[in-house]
Amino acid sequence: MLDYLVVGAGLYGAVFAQQAAERGKKALVIEKRPHIGGNVYTEDVEGIHVHRYGAHIFHTNSAPVWEYVQRFAAFNRFTNSPVANYRGELYSLPFNMYTFNRMWGVTTPAEAAAKIAEQRKEITHEPRNLEEQAISLVGRDIYEKLIKGYTEKQWGRKCTDLPAFIIKRLPVRLTFDNNYFNALYQGIPVGGYTKMVSRMLEGTEVRLGVDYIMDKPRWDAMARTVIYTGPIDAYFGYRLGNLEYRSVRFETELLDIPNFQGNAAVNYTDGETPFTRIIEHKWFEFGKDENGNDLPKTVISREYSSEWQPGDEPYYPVNDEKNGKLYQAYRKLADGESNVIFGGRLGEYRYYDMDQVILSALEKAKETLG
Ligand code: UDP
């Protein structure tokens, strides 16, 4: 009899399994896909670690999480500084003095603050949606050029129908600082995320290409406790209806040139370009191979955001009222499942970052394993 059956070899499952193994428990990890790592999976193409399911830049304010991940990988000094391309005009992200200078010609923090103050007057009440929140943070000019098109493409919904909190993820700074994240610690695991996750899973049996839902009773009978990290609605056979997700389609190309866009991420923030951004993977590792040599080729991925359909990979939970309510109903069902722990972005239907997933798995492991 297993102590734990862990469904899903993404970050949540890998961390939980690692903690269980460390405490001498017997766990088995099963995974539907043919590889470990979930959406942080990286794959080697011509020496480049390609982020197959979208860019993942590790960042955290939590010292314990940072210490924990260092056990499984060395992290490089990568700092995320995406560039926004609005109809050929290039802007620095997140919103900072470089952005304000390019947008308005202002050169001092006082001038930038005055410009924002003037534009935000438009919003006189507590912001009720993403559009109002964005204008009240940075003004209408930046909203129109750098937020509206990108956000509506990413979420497939009007900014007036999206919750304000999504845009609060982005910092607004009156300094010349292009670091996208407000995090104490940041970097990319040297050798790729797959290597890091595989080190977490050392000593734990993993079976790939196994669909838990297809054969649920058989798997359930094998373990005292199930850690389920798949979509919560799928677990219950969608009996209350489908939760909505955003999915992403990647068009990935290997190019026989050394440098396509000079940066890991360029966001296309207009409404007409069909993709949201282009990732050039080699820049996560400064364009070098493992021996420090310049890589002659490059791999780029255009990201197209789409509404999730059955059979697609789910990426982002849709945090609106309708889905929030449906999730709560599923959550009630989940509370009635004894011996099953639901975790991770899909199991908890939460817009988790990697560090939050790791922290929640560590806390759950502590609570359950002691
Ligand atoms: N966003 C934007 N313009 C950009 C980048 C982001 O308006 O160029 C908004 C968009 O609404 C997005 C949110 O900021 O959903 C959060 O972006 P983040 O980069 O944190 O999203 P993720 O990395 O999870 O895709």
Short mmCIF file of C-alpha atoms and ligand atoms in Angstrom, two decimals:
data_model
loop_
_atom_site.label_atom_id
_atom_site.label_comp_id
_atom_site.label_asym_id
_atom_site.label_seq_id
_atom_site.Cartn_x
_atom_site.Cartn_y
_atom_site.Cartn_z
CA MET A 1 0.00 0.00 0.00
CA LEU A 2 1.31 3.41 -0.99
CA ASP A 3 1.21 6.28 1.45
CA TYR A 4 0.62 8.74 -1.40
CA LEU A 5 -0.50 8.58 -4.97
CA VAL A 6 0.50 11.88 -6.54
CA VAL A 7 -1.46 12.68 -9.68
CA GLY A 8 0.56 15.06 -11.84
CA ALA A 9 4.34 15.55 -12.07
CA GLY A 10 4.26 19.35 -12.17
CA LEU A 11 5.75 21.54 -9.46
CA TYR A 12 3.10 20.87 -6.82
CA GLY A 13 3.27 17.10 -7.28
CA ALA A 14 7.06 17.01 -7.46
CA VAL A 15 7.49 19.09 -4.30
CA PHE A 16 4.95 17.05 -2.37
CA ALA A 17 6.52 13.76 -3.51
CA GLN A 18 9.97 15.04 -2.59
CA GLN A 19 8.79 15.98 0.90
CA ALA A 20 7.09 12.62 1.35
CA ALA A 21 10.21 10.72 0.25
CA GLU A 22 12.36 12.81 2.58
CA ARG A 23 10.15 11.70 5.47
CA GLY A 24 10.40 8.05 4.50
CA LYS A 25 6.93 7.77 3.01
CA LYS A 26 6.14 5.71 -0.04
CA ALA A 27 4.79 7.75 -2.92
CA LEU A 28 4.09 7.04 -6.57
CA VAL A 29 3.75 9.86 -9.09
CA ILE A 30 1.59 9.32 -12.16
CA GLU A 31 1.50 11.75 -15.05
CA LYS A 32 -0.70 11.92 -18.12
CA ARG A 33 1.88 13.58 -20.36
CA PRO A 34 4.97 11.79 -21.64
CA HIS A 35 7.24 13.98 -19.50
CA ILE A 36 7.62 15.41 -16.00
CA GLY A 37 7.53 19.09 -15.04
CA GLY A 38 3.98 20.07 -15.96
CA ASN A 39 3.98 23.47 -17.61
CA VAL A 40 7.48 24.33 -16.44
CA TYR A 41 8.85 21.59 -18.69
CA THR A 42 11.88 22.64 -20.75
CA GLU A 43 13.26 20.74 -23.68
CA ASP A 44 16.68 20.90 -25.30
CA VAL A 45 16.75 22.15 -28.90
CA GLU A 46 20.25 22.74 -30.32
CA GLY A 47 21.57 23.45 -26.82
CA ILE A 48 18.73 25.89 -26.01
CA HIS A 49 16.37 25.12 -23.14
CA VAL A 50 13.00 25.75 -24.75
CA HIS A 51 10.14 26.58 -22.36
CA ARG A 52 7.64 24.35 -24.15
CA TYR A 53 4.58 25.62 -22.25
CA GLY A 54 5.46 29.28 -22.05
CA ALA A 55 8.09 31.40 -20.35
CA HIS A 56 8.73 30.64 -16.70
CA ILE A 57 10.90 33.02 -14.75
CA PHE A 58 11.40 32.02 -11.18
CA HIS A 59 10.96 34.84 -8.69
CA THR A 60 10.07 34.94 -5.03
CA ASN A 61 10.13 37.00 -1.88
CA SER A 62 10.16 33.91 0.28
CA ALA A 63 13.58 33.02 1.68
CA PRO A 64 12.49 29.46 2.59
CA VAL A 65 11.23 28.83 -0.95
CA TRP A 66 14.43 30.27 -2.43
CA GLU A 67 16.53 28.05 -0.16
CA TYR A 68 14.40 25.07 -1.04
CA VAL A 69 14.78 25.40 -4.83
CA GLN A 70 18.54 25.92 -4.52
CA ARG A 71 18.73 22.33 -3.29
CA PHE A 72 17.75 21.11 -6.75
CA ALA A 73 19.31 23.63 -9.12
CA ALA A 74 21.75 26.49 -9.35
CA PHE A 75 19.99 29.65 -10.52
CA ASN A 76 21.48 32.14 -12.96
CA ARG A 77 21.14 35.93 -12.68
CA PHE A 78 18.39 36.34 -15.29
CA THR A 79 16.13 39.32 -14.60
CA ASN A 80 12.92 39.61 -16.54
CA SER A 81 12.77 42.87 -18.52
CA PRO A 82 10.22 42.46 -21.28
CA VAL A 83 9.93 45.01 -24.07
CA ALA A 84 6.53 46.15 -25.32
CA ASN A 85 6.12 46.66 -29.06
CA TYR A 86 3.14 48.89 -29.85
CA ARG A 87 2.93 49.26 -33.64
CA GLY A 88 6.70 49.50 -33.90
CA GLU A 89 7.18 51.79 -30.90
CA LEU A 90 9.27 50.03 -28.24
CA TYR A 91 8.60 50.62 -24.54
CA SER A 92 10.27 49.31 -21.40
CA LEU A 93 8.27 47.18 -19.00
CA PRO A 94 7.13 47.20 -16.29
CA PHE A 95 5.92 50.78 -16.21
CA ASN A 96 8.89 52.87 -15.11
CA MET A 97 10.80 56.06 -15.92
CA TYR A 98 12.05 54.66 -19.27
CA THR A 99 8.42 53.96 -20.23
CA PHE A 100 7.20 57.40 -19.12
CA ASN A 101 10.05 59.13 -20.95
CA ARG A 102 9.24 57.31 -24.20
CA MET A 103 5.49 57.91 -23.78
CA TRP A 104 5.46 61.55 -22.70
CA GLY A 105 9.01 62.91 -23.02
CA VAL A 106 9.17 63.49 -19.25
CA THR A 107 12.60 63.20 -17.69
CA THR A 108 12.06 63.45 -13.94
CA PRO A 109 9.98 61.42 -11.48
CA ALA A 110 8.08 64.59 -10.52
CA GLU A 111 7.07 65.21 -14.14
CA ALA A 112 6.01 61.59 -14.59
CA ALA A 113 4.01 61.62 -11.36
CA ALA A 114 2.28 64.84 -12.43
CA LYS A 115 1.34 63.34 -15.81
CA ILE A 116 -0.09 60.22 -14.15
CA ALA A 117 -1.94 62.32 -11.56
CA GLU A 118 -3.54 64.39 -14.31
CA GLN A 119 -4.66 61.32 -16.27
CA ARG A 120 -5.94 59.33 -13.35
CA LYS A 121 -8.39 62.10 -12.43
CA GLU A 122 -10.69 60.40 -14.90
CA ILE A 123 -11.38 57.71 -12.29
CA THR A 124 -13.09 59.21 -9.28
CA HIS A 125 -14.27 56.07 -7.48
CA GLU A 126 -12.77 52.78 -6.35
CA PRO A 127 -11.84 50.92 -9.60
CA ARG A 128 -14.49 48.34 -10.45
CA ASN A 129 -12.70 46.54 -13.26
CA LEU A 130 -9.32 46.16 -14.95
CA GLU A 131 -9.76 49.18 -17.24
CA GLU A 132 -10.53 51.54 -14.36
CA GLN A 133 -7.77 50.03 -12.26
CA ALA A 134 -5.21 50.45 -15.07
CA ILE A 135 -6.17 54.07 -15.76
CA SER A 136 -6.04 54.86 -12.07
CA LEU A 137 -2.56 53.30 -11.82
CA VAL A 138 -0.85 54.73 -14.92
CA GLY A 139 -3.32 56.88 -16.87
CA ARG A 140 -5.14 56.47 -20.14
CA ASP A 141 -2.18 56.80 -22.56
CA ILE A 142 -0.38 53.81 -21.14
CA TYR A 143 -3.62 51.91 -20.75
CA GLU A 144 -4.45 52.40 -24.46
CA LYS A 145 -0.99 51.55 -25.82
CA LEU A 146 0.45 48.99 -23.43
CA ILE A 147 -2.42 47.34 -21.56
CA LYS A 148 -5.74 47.26 -23.41
CA GLY A 149 -4.78 45.29 -26.55
CA TYR A 150 -2.51 42.85 -24.74
CA THR A 151 -4.95 42.13 -21.95
CA GLU A 152 -7.96 41.69 -24.22
CA LYS A 153 -5.97 39.27 -26.39
CA GLN A 154 -4.66 37.37 -23.41
CA TRP A 155 -8.00 36.95 -21.68
CA GLY A 156 -10.38 37.10 -24.66
CA ARG A 157 -12.53 39.47 -22.65
CA LYS A 158 -12.99 43.24 -22.49
CA CYS A 159 -10.92 45.04 -19.85
CA THR A 160 -14.20 46.34 -18.46
CA ASP A 161 -15.26 42.72 -17.78
CA LEU A 162 -12.04 41.65 -16.06
CA PRO A 163 -11.19 41.92 -12.36
CA ALA A 164 -8.93 44.76 -11.24
CA PHE A 165 -6.47 42.52 -9.38
CA ILE A 166 -4.89 41.05 -12.54
CA ILE A 167 -3.20 44.33 -13.39
CA LYS A 168 -2.01 44.87 -9.84
CA ARG A 169 0.52 42.11 -10.54
CA LEU A 170 2.53 44.67 -12.51
CA PRO A 171 4.71 47.20 -10.68
CA VAL A 172 4.59 50.94 -11.44
CA ARG A 173 7.85 52.68 -10.60
CA LEU A 174 9.18 56.22 -10.67
CA THR A 175 12.71 54.87 -11.05
CA PHE A 176 14.78 53.62 -14.00
CA ASP A 177 14.28 49.98 -13.13
CA ASN A 178 13.24 47.51 -15.84
CA ASN A 179 12.99 44.52 -13.50
CA TYR A 180 9.49 43.17 -14.16
CA PHE A 181 9.12 41.62 -10.74
CA ASN A 182 9.13 43.05 -7.25
CA ALA A 183 10.96 40.05 -5.87
CA LEU A 184 14.01 39.67 -3.71
CA TYR A 185 15.17 36.55 -5.53
CA GLN A 186 14.99 35.80 -9.25
CA GLY A 187 16.63 33.55 -11.83
CA ILE A 188 16.40 30.59 -14.18
CA PRO A 189 17.59 27.14 -13.12
CA VAL A 190 20.83 26.35 -14.93
CA GLY A 191 20.23 23.34 -17.17
CA GLY A 192 16.47 23.98 -17.39
CA TYR A 193 13.42 23.33 -15.24
CA THR A 194 13.09 19.70 -16.29
CA LYS A 195 16.45 18.94 -14.71
CA MET A 196 15.39 20.69 -11.50
CA VAL A 197 12.11 18.76 -11.27
CA SER A 198 13.85 15.50 -12.06
CA ARG A 199 16.20 16.10 -9.14
CA MET A 200 13.18 16.69 -6.90
CA LEU A 201 11.78 13.36 -8.03
CA GLU A 202 15.00 11.38 -7.54
CA GLY A 203 14.15 8.31 -5.48
CA THR A 204 10.41 8.46 -6.27
CA GLU A 205 8.80 6.20 -8.82
CA VAL A 206 7.19 8.13 -11.69
CA ARG A 207 4.94 6.61 -14.35
CA LEU A 208 4.40 8.68 -17.45
CA GLY A 209 1.57 8.55 -19.98
CA VAL A 210 -0.93 7.43 -17.33
CA ASP A 211 -4.43 8.92 -17.19
CA TYR A 212 -5.70 8.79 -13.59
CA ILE A 213 -9.27 9.78 -14.41
CA MET A 214 -9.66 6.91 -16.91
CA ASP A 215 -8.93 4.34 -14.24
CA LYS A 216 -9.63 6.19 -11.02
CA PRO A 217 -10.95 3.37 -8.76
CA ARG A 218 -7.94 1.17 -9.49
CA TRP A 219 -5.47 3.93 -8.61
CA ASP A 220 -7.43 5.04 -5.55
CA ALA A 221 -7.28 1.52 -4.15
CA MET A 222 -3.47 1.64 -4.20
CA ALA A 223 -2.90 4.51 -1.78
CA ARG A 224 -4.02 5.87 1.55
CA THR A 225 -4.03 9.45 0.27
CA VAL A 226 -4.28 10.93 -3.21
CA ILE A 227 -2.64 14.24 -4.08
CA TYR A 228 -4.57 15.45 -7.10
CA THR A 229 -3.08 18.31 -9.13
CA GLY A 230 -5.22 18.10 -12.26
CA PRO A 231 -8.23 20.31 -13.02
CA ILE A 232 -10.72 20.11 -10.16
CA ASP A 233 -13.72 20.03 -12.51
CA ALA A 234 -12.23 17.09 -14.44
CA TYR A 235 -11.88 15.16 -11.16
CA PHE A 236 -15.64 15.39 -10.67
CA GLY A 237 -16.41 14.50 -14.29
CA TYR A 238 -17.49 18.11 -14.96
CA ARG A 239 -20.72 17.30 -13.17
CA LEU A 240 -21.44 20.92 -12.22
CA GLY A 241 -20.28 22.22 -15.60
CA ASN A 242 -16.93 23.27 -17.04
CA LEU A 243 -14.69 25.79 -15.35
CA GLU A 244 -13.22 28.10 -17.96
CA TYR A 245 -9.52 28.34 -18.65
CA ARG A 246 -7.39 30.27 -21.05
CA SER A 247 -5.18 28.14 -23.17
CA VAL A 248 -2.10 29.11 -25.16
CA ARG A 249 -0.97 27.86 -28.54
CA PHE A 250 2.71 28.17 -29.36
CA GLU A 251 4.21 28.49 -32.80
CA THR A 252 7.82 27.57 -32.25
CA GLU A 253 10.54 27.99 -34.87
CA LEU A 254 14.24 27.21 -34.99
CA LEU A 255 15.98 30.02 -36.89
CA ASP A 256 19.41 29.86 -38.41
CA ILE A 257 20.39 33.28 -37.08
CA PRO A 258 22.00 34.11 -33.73
CA ASN A 259 19.66 36.91 -32.63
CA PHE A 260 16.02 37.51 -33.56
CA GLN A 261 14.80 40.16 -31.11
CA GLY A 262 17.62 40.79 -28.63
CA ASN A 263 15.48 39.98 -25.59
CA ALA A 264 13.77 36.98 -24.02
CA ALA A 265 10.28 38.50 -24.23
CA VAL A 266 8.71 41.07 -26.54
CA ASN A 267 5.02 41.77 -25.88
CA TYR A 268 2.87 42.90 -28.81
CA THR A 269 0.51 45.23 -27.01
CA ASP A 270 -1.68 46.35 -29.92
CA GLY A 271 -5.05 44.73 -30.52
CA GLU A 272 -4.40 43.65 -34.14
CA THR A 273 -1.27 41.46 -33.97
CA PRO A 274 -2.80 38.03 -33.39
CA PHE A 275 -0.17 36.79 -30.92
CA THR A 276 0.45 38.29 -27.48
CA ARG A 277 4.20 37.92 -27.31
CA ILE A 278 7.31 36.33 -28.78
CA ILE A 279 9.73 34.49 -26.54
CA GLU A 280 13.32 34.01 -27.67
CA HIS A 281 14.41 31.22 -25.37
CA LYS A 282 18.20 31.49 -25.56
CA TRP A 283 18.20 34.84 -23.72
CA PHE A 284 17.04 33.16 -20.50
CA GLU A 285 20.60 31.85 -20.43
CA PHE A 286 22.31 34.86 -22.06
CA GLY A 287 22.62 33.15 -25.44
CA LYS A 288 25.28 30.74 -24.18
CA ASP A 289 25.48 26.97 -24.08
CA GLU A 290 26.49 25.03 -20.98
CA ASN A 291 30.18 25.65 -21.68
CA GLY A 292 29.73 29.39 -22.05
CA ASN A 293 29.96 29.42 -25.86
CA ASP A 294 27.67 31.61 -27.99
CA LEU A 295 24.85 29.62 -29.56
CA PRO A 296 24.74 30.06 -33.35
CA LYS A 297 20.99 29.49 -33.77
CA THR A 298 17.88 30.66 -31.99
CA VAL A 299 14.42 29.33 -31.11
CA ILE A 300 11.42 31.63 -30.93
CA SER A 301 7.82 30.98 -29.85
CA ARG A 302 4.86 33.13 -30.79
CA GLU A 303 2.10 32.84 -28.18
CA TYR A 304 -1.52 32.82 -29.21
CA SER A 305 -4.00 32.99 -26.40
CA SER A 306 -7.24 31.06 -26.83
CA GLU A 307 -10.33 29.94 -24.97
CA TRP A 308 -9.76 26.47 -23.58
CA GLN A 309 -11.68 23.64 -25.31
CA PRO A 310 -11.80 20.02 -24.15
CA GLY A 311 -8.55 18.38 -25.25
CA ASP A 312 -6.47 21.60 -24.97
CA GLU A 313 -3.96 22.19 -22.19
CA PRO A 314 -5.45 24.47 -19.52
CA TYR A 315 -3.09 27.33 -18.53
CA TYR A 316 -4.80 30.19 -16.76
CA PRO A 317 -7.89 29.99 -14.58
CA VAL A 318 -10.38 32.69 -15.55
CA ASN A 319 -10.89 34.76 -12.44
CA ASP A 320 -14.31 36.22 -12.97
CA GLU A 321 -17.41 35.98 -10.84
CA LYS A 322 -19.06 33.17 -12.73
CA ASN A 323 -16.03 30.89 -12.54
CA GLY A 324 -15.31 31.90 -8.96
CA LYS A 325 -18.77 30.70 -7.93
CA LEU A 326 -18.49 27.46 -9.87
CA TYR A 327 -15.10 26.81 -8.31
CA GLN A 328 -16.58 27.32 -4.83
CA ALA A 329 -19.22 24.70 -5.65
CA TYR A 330 -16.51 22.25 -6.74
CA ARG A 331 -14.54 23.15 -3.64
CA LYS A 332 -17.49 22.00 -1.52
CA LEU A 333 -17.50 18.67 -3.32
CA ALA A 334 -13.74 18.44 -2.81
CA ASP A 335 -14.15 19.00 0.93
CA GLY A 336 -16.35 15.92 0.99
CA GLU A 337 -13.66 13.72 -0.57
CA SER A 338 -11.81 12.19 2.32
CA ASN A 339 -8.18 11.26 1.66
CA VAL A 340 -7.81 13.49 -1.38
CA ILE A 341 -5.77 16.69 -1.38
CA PHE A 342 -6.35 19.10 -4.26
CA GLY A 343 -3.32 21.26 -5.04
CA GLY A 344 -1.68 23.53 -7.59
CA ARG A 345 -2.91 25.93 -10.26
CA LEU A 346 -5.47 23.49 -11.66
CA GLY A 347 -6.42 21.64 -8.48
CA GLU A 348 -7.14 24.93 -6.69
CA TYR A 349 -8.12 26.95 -9.79
CA ARG A 350 -5.78 29.76 -8.77
CA TYR A 351 -3.52 32.11 -10.72
CA TYR A 352 -0.50 30.82 -8.78
CA ASP A 353 3.09 31.74 -9.61
CA MET A 354 5.71 29.00 -9.31
CA ASP A 355 6.92 30.11 -5.89
CA GLN A 356 3.37 30.17 -4.53
CA VAL A 357 2.80 26.64 -5.80
CA ILE A 358 5.99 25.45 -4.13
CA LEU A 359 5.13 27.20 -0.88
CA SER A 360 1.64 25.75 -0.79
CA ALA A 361 2.97 22.23 -1.48
CA LEU A 362 5.58 22.63 1.28
CA GLU A 363 2.94 23.84 3.72
CA LYS A 364 0.53 21.06 2.80
CA ALA A 365 3.32 18.51 3.19
CA LYS A 366 4.18 19.89 6.61
CA GLU A 367 0.54 19.82 7.68
CA THR A 368 -0.04 16.27 6.45
CA LEU A 369 3.35 14.66 7.02
CA GLY A 370 4.34 16.50 10.16
N1 UDP B 1 -0.17 43.12 -19.07
C1 UDP B 1 -0.37 44.16 -19.96
N2 UDP B 1 0.61 44.46 -20.85
C2 UDP B 1 1.78 43.79 -20.90
C3 UDP B 1 1.99 42.73 -19.98
C4 UDP B 1 0.98 42.41 -19.08
O1 UDP B 1 -1.41 44.78 -19.95
O2 UDP B 1 2.61 44.10 -21.77
C5 UDP B 1 -1.28 42.79 -18.13
C6 UDP B 1 -2.19 41.71 -18.65
O3 UDP B 1 -3.51 42.07 -18.25
C7 UDP B 1 -1.76 40.49 -17.92
C8 UDP B 1 -1.34 41.07 -16.57
O4 UDP B 1 -0.77 42.32 -16.91
O5 UDP B 1 -2.80 39.57 -17.77
C9 UDP B 1 -0.36 40.21 -15.80
O6 UDP B 1 0.74 39.97 -16.61
P1 UDP B 1 1.82 38.87 -16.26
O7 UDP B 1 3.00 39.14 -17.12
O8 UDP B 1 2.00 38.84 -14.80
O9 UDP B 1 1.11 37.56 -16.76
P2 UDP B 1 1.72 36.08 -16.92
O10 UDP B 1 3.19 36.18 -16.77
O11 UDP B 1 1.06 35.26 -15.86
O12 UDP B 1 1.31 35.67 -18.29
#
